[in-house]
XYZ file of C-alpha atoms in Angstrom:
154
model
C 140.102 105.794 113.602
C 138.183 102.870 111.830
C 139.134 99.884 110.634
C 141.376 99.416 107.505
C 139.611 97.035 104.967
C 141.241 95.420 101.560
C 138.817 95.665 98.440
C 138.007 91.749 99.272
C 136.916 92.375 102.726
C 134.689 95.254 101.381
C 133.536 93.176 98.844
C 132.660 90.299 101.243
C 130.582 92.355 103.325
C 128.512 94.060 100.286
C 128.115 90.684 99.496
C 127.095 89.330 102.992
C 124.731 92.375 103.036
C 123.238 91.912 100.328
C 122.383 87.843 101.259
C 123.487 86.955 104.342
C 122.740 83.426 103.943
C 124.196 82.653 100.511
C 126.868 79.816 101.200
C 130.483 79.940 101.554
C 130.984 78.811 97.725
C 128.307 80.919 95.896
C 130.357 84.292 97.930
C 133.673 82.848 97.485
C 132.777 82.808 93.849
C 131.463 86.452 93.771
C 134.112 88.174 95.740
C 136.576 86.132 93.722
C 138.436 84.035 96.117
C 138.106 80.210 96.730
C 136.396 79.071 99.705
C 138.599 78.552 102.504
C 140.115 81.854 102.405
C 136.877 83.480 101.944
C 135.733 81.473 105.007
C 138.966 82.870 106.970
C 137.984 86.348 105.931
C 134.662 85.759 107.223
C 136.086 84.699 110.411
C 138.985 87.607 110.655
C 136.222 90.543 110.060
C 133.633 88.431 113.314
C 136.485 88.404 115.404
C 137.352 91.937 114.625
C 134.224 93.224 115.659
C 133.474 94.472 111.886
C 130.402 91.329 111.356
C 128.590 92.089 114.687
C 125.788 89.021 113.568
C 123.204 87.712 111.031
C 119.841 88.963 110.672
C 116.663 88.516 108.159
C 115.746 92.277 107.019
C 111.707 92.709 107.383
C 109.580 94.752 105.619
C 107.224 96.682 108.290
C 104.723 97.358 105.450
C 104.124 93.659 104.603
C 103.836 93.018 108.449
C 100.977 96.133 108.032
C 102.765 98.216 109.616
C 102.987 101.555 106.924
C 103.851 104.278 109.021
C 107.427 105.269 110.204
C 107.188 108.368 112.404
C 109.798 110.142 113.336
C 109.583 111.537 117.177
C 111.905 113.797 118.521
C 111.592 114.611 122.931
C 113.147 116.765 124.899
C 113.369 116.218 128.931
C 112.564 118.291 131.427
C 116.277 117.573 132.492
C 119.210 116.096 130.908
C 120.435 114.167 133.883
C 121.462 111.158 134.338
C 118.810 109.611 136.360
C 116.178 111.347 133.628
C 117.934 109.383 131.015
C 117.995 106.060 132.102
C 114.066 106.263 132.817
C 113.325 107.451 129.657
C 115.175 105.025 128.119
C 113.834 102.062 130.667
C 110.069 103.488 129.466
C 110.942 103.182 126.066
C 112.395 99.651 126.112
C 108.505 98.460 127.246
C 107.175 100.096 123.593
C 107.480 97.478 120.912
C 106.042 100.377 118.364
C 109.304 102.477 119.131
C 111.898 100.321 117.117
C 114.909 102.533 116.949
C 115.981 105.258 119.255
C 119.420 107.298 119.546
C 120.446 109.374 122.305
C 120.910 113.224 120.026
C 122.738 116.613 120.663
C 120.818 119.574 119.699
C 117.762 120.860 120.672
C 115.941 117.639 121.277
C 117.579 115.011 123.582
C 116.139 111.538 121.529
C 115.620 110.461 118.278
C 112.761 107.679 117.936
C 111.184 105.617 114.764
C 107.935 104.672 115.511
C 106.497 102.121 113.365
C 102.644 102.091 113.346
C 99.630 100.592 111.435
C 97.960 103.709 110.754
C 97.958 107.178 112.020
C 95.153 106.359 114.360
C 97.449 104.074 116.163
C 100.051 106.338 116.451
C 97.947 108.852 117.968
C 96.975 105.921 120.399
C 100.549 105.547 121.269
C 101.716 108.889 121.460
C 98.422 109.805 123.709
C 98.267 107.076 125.589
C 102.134 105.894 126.459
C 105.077 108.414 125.031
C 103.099 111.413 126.582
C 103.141 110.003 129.890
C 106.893 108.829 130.208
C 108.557 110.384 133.110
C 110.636 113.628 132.373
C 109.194 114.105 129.055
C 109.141 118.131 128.305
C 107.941 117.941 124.482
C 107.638 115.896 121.571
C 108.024 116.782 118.272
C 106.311 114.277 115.377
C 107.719 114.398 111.465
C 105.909 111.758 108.565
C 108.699 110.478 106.169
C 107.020 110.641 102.622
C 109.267 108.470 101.118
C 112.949 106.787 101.734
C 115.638 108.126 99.265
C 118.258 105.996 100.068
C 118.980 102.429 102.526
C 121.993 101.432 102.920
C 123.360 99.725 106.199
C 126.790 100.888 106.353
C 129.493 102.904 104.514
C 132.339 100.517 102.952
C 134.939 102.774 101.835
């Protein structure tokens, strides 16, 4: 069962989403509360678990990197020992920069950022191909993203 959250603490981490590094006093003064117990929200919802850290979001595309591929494998095997080397060959692959573990007819989920499609093809020839236990690979091009949004605050 998740977490139950107040409208404040919802609206503290749209907030903190939305800038992470705007100060104590310029959130305080959006979520409407003064600055000590905005601060001692901030605190409650780290120690809960709920703020797992700070990050800078980066746009791939201004790094040059304007392809996200979508990969989905399937093992040979869906053993244990079969998973953990797949997933030890994967950590090695800066171009694979998410991955989940899937049920369904394919056994991973990867995002594959790339320069071009020429290095993609690179990659998936020259590395993901050759990963131990691999059985197939399936390859979709997003044309567009509809919607971003790092968590559901309801």
């Amino acid at each position: 069962m998740g977490t139950q959250l107040d409208e404040i603490d919802r609206r503290i981490l749209r907030e903190l989403h939305r800038d992470g590094r705007q100060t104590h006093q310029e959130l305080s003064e959006r979520v409407g509360l003064s600055p000590s117990p905005c601060a001692r929200r901030i605190r409650q919802l780290e120690a809960r678990g709920i703020i797992t850290g700070y990050r800078a979001g980066i746009d791939e595309q201004a790094l040059g990197f304007g392809f996200s591929i979508f990969v989905s494998v399937k093992l040979d095997r869906q053993v244990d020992d079969r998973l953990v080397s797949f997933e030890e060959q994967l950590m090695d692959c800066p171009e694979i920069v998410d991955c989940w573990l899937m049920t369904g007819s394919f056994d991973y989920l990867l995002r594959i950022a790339a320069r071009d499609l020429q290095e993609y093809e690179q990659f998936l020839t020259g590395r993901l191909t050759k990963f131990n236990g691999v059985a197939s690979i399936e390859s979709s091009i997003p044309i567009r993203r509809i919607k971003d949004q790092a968590t559901r605050l309801e």
